[in-house]
Short mmCIF file of C-alpha atoms in Angstrom, two decimals:
data_model
loop_
_atom_site.label_atom_id
_atom_site.label_comp_id
_atom_site.label_asym_id
_atom_site.label_seq_id
_atom_site.Cartn_x
_atom_site.Cartn_y
_atom_site.Cartn_z
CA MET A 1 -20.20 105.82 -26.58
CA VAL A 2 -20.32 109.44 -25.47
CA SER A 3 -23.62 110.94 -24.45
CA PHE A 4 -24.01 114.55 -25.02
CA ILE A 5 -27.34 114.85 -23.74
CA GLY A 6 -27.36 117.62 -20.94
CA TRP A 7 -24.43 119.32 -21.94
CA SER A 8 -24.22 122.90 -22.74
CA ARG A 9 -22.65 123.98 -26.26
CA ARG A 10 -19.40 124.97 -24.61
CA GLY A 11 -19.15 121.50 -22.40
CA LEU A 12 -19.87 120.10 -25.61
CA LEU A 13 -17.18 121.76 -27.75
CA ALA A 14 -14.67 121.14 -25.18
CA SER A 15 -15.21 117.68 -24.72
CA THR A 16 -15.20 117.27 -28.51
CA ALA A 17 -11.31 119.17 -28.32
CA ILE A 18 -10.43 116.80 -25.49
CA LEU A 19 -11.54 113.73 -27.60
CA ALA A 20 -9.94 114.94 -31.00
CA ALA A 21 -6.87 115.74 -28.99
CA GLY A 22 -6.70 112.13 -27.68
CA ALA A 23 -6.49 110.68 -31.15
CA PRO A 24 -3.27 111.34 -32.20
CA ALA A 25 -2.11 110.40 -28.20
CA ALA A 26 -3.79 107.05 -28.66
CA ALA A 27 -1.47 106.73 -31.93
CA LYS A 28 1.39 107.52 -29.81
CA GLU A 29 0.70 105.19 -27.29
CA ASP A 30 0.89 102.48 -30.38
CA ARG A 31 4.57 103.23 -31.21
CA LEU A 32 7.08 102.03 -29.93
CA THR A 33 8.82 103.53 -26.41
CA ASP A 34 12.10 105.56 -26.76
CA GLY A 35 13.84 103.15 -24.51
CA VAL A 36 14.06 101.05 -21.74
CA VAL A 37 16.07 101.89 -18.35
CA ILE A 38 16.70 99.15 -15.55
CA LEU A 39 17.30 100.36 -12.23
CA ILE A 40 19.47 97.70 -10.17
CA ASP A 41 19.74 98.84 -6.40
CA SER A 42 20.62 95.82 -5.21
CA ASN A 43 23.71 93.57 -5.01
CA GLU A 44 21.85 90.40 -4.63
CA PRO A 45 23.28 88.23 -7.41
CA TYR A 46 20.06 87.00 -8.54
CA VAL A 47 18.35 90.48 -8.69
CA MET A 48 21.45 91.51 -10.52
CA GLY A 49 21.27 88.76 -13.06
CA HIS A 50 17.20 89.50 -13.44
CA ALA A 51 18.23 92.97 -15.09
CA ILE A 52 20.46 91.33 -16.90
CA SER A 53 18.15 88.83 -18.44
CA TYR A 54 15.77 91.46 -19.08
CA SER A 55 17.92 93.39 -21.26
CA ALA A 56 18.28 90.02 -23.38
CA ASN A 57 14.89 89.60 -23.37
CA LEU A 58 13.71 92.84 -24.41
CA ALA A 59 16.23 93.19 -26.94
CA LYS A 60 14.90 90.10 -28.36
CA HIS A 61 11.10 90.61 -28.02
CA PHE A 62 11.56 94.21 -29.76
CA ALA A 63 14.02 92.79 -32.75
CA ASP A 64 11.73 90.21 -33.35
CA LYS A 65 9.47 92.72 -34.25
CA GLY A 66 11.76 94.31 -36.42
CA ALA A 67 11.84 97.13 -34.10
CA ARG A 68 14.80 99.00 -32.34
CA LEU A 69 14.95 99.27 -28.55
CA LEU A 70 17.53 101.33 -26.38
CA ILE A 71 18.40 100.04 -23.07
CA GLU A 72 20.23 101.51 -20.06
CA VAL A 73 20.88 99.37 -16.89
CA VAL A 74 21.40 101.85 -14.16
CA ALA A 75 23.10 100.83 -11.25
CA ASN A 76 22.49 102.70 -7.73
CA GLY A 77 23.46 102.09 -4.17
CA LYS A 78 24.52 98.68 -3.51
CA GLY A 79 23.73 97.73 -6.99
CA ILE A 80 26.52 99.47 -8.23
CA ASP A 81 28.59 96.07 -7.46
CA VAL A 82 27.04 94.75 -10.72
CA PHE A 83 29.62 97.29 -12.54
CA ARG A 84 32.72 96.90 -10.09
CA ALA A 85 35.46 95.16 -11.65
CA ASP A 86 36.87 93.88 -8.77
CA LYS A 87 32.92 92.36 -7.17
CA THR A 88 30.86 91.68 -10.22
CA PRO A 89 29.65 87.96 -10.64
CA LEU A 90 28.91 88.89 -14.02
CA ALA A 91 31.71 90.12 -15.74
CA GLY A 92 31.30 87.13 -18.72
CA PRO A 93 27.79 87.84 -19.33
CA LEU A 94 27.88 91.46 -19.19
CA ALA A 95 30.79 91.57 -21.37
CA THR A 96 28.85 89.26 -24.11
CA LEU A 97 25.50 90.81 -23.66
CA ARG A 98 27.22 94.27 -24.30
CA GLN A 99 29.19 92.88 -27.24
CA SER A 100 25.72 91.33 -29.01
CA LEU A 101 23.74 94.51 -28.30
CA PRO A 102 25.02 97.66 -29.26
CA ASP A 103 21.87 99.84 -28.00
CA LEU A 104 22.81 98.74 -24.29
CA ALA A 105 24.48 100.86 -21.80
CA TYR A 106 25.77 100.55 -18.36
CA SER A 107 25.53 103.07 -15.96
CA MET A 108 26.66 103.26 -12.75
CA CYS A 109 26.03 106.25 -10.04
CA ALA A 110 28.94 108.21 -9.48
CA SER A 111 27.68 109.53 -5.89
CA SER A 112 26.92 105.75 -4.91
CA ARG A 113 30.51 105.13 -6.09
CA ALA A 114 32.08 107.79 -4.02
CA ILE A 115 30.19 106.61 -0.88
CA ALA A 116 31.31 103.07 -1.21
CA GLU A 117 35.19 104.25 -1.86
CA ALA A 118 34.81 106.57 1.09
CA LYS A 119 33.68 103.50 3.30
CA GLU A 120 36.02 100.92 2.02
CA GLN A 121 38.88 103.14 1.60
CA VAL A 122 39.66 101.58 -2.00
CA SER A 123 39.40 102.84 -5.68
CA ILE A 124 36.60 101.40 -7.69
CA PRO A 125 37.18 99.79 -11.10
CA LEU A 126 34.42 100.11 -13.64
CA ILE A 127 33.90 97.20 -15.81
CA PRO A 128 34.59 97.88 -19.42
CA GLY A 129 31.73 100.04 -21.06
CA ALA A 130 30.43 100.79 -17.98
CA ASN A 131 30.07 104.87 -17.48
CA LEU A 132 29.38 106.71 -14.72
CA VAL A 133 26.70 109.53 -14.11
CA PRO A 134 26.32 111.64 -11.24
CA PHE A 135 23.15 110.46 -9.51
CA GLY A 136 21.97 106.78 -10.64
CA ILE A 137 18.50 108.08 -9.81
CA GLY A 138 18.30 111.23 -11.55
CA ARG A 139 19.52 109.48 -14.61
CA VAL A 140 16.38 107.23 -14.43
CA VAL A 141 14.51 110.11 -13.70
CA ASP A 142 16.02 111.80 -16.97
CA LEU A 143 15.37 109.24 -19.23
CA GLN A 144 11.57 108.84 -17.94
CA LEU A 145 10.90 112.06 -18.63
CA LYS A 146 12.30 111.73 -22.38
CA GLY A 147 9.63 108.98 -22.50
CA TRP A 148 11.73 105.60 -21.81
CA ALA A 149 9.73 102.83 -19.43
CA TYR A 150 10.81 102.11 -16.33
CA ILE A 151 11.96 98.29 -15.01
CA HIS A 152 12.93 98.08 -11.71
CA ALA A 153 15.00 95.34 -11.02
#
């Protein structure tokens, strides 16, 4: 309970306006987030596997509640290996998951890809269904600014 003893009329009116404005915000907190962005920046197989498991588990969790959830997995830095057709240890599970979850997107950082291509002197192929974004971290921030939840794998 909020006590208004000793408050000026102006302070009381301002506080009441703030509390009233907070009511819709509280209701907004109860609504489903627009989506979840999962960042992978490691080429450790267990880290990549966790990120993919998070995707499947989140989709099931929200589907069980009757809710739709957009999920985007963003690979950045060394994490781009997850979406490299020539290196990923998860080609099968990634394909299966993407087929079963229409609201799942895979994005690879184009900057990280270009750095890896220059270092390795190869052209890096992407797995089917993966898209390039200019900067992986930029994509994560863009989605967060749109209200998406963030998970670092």
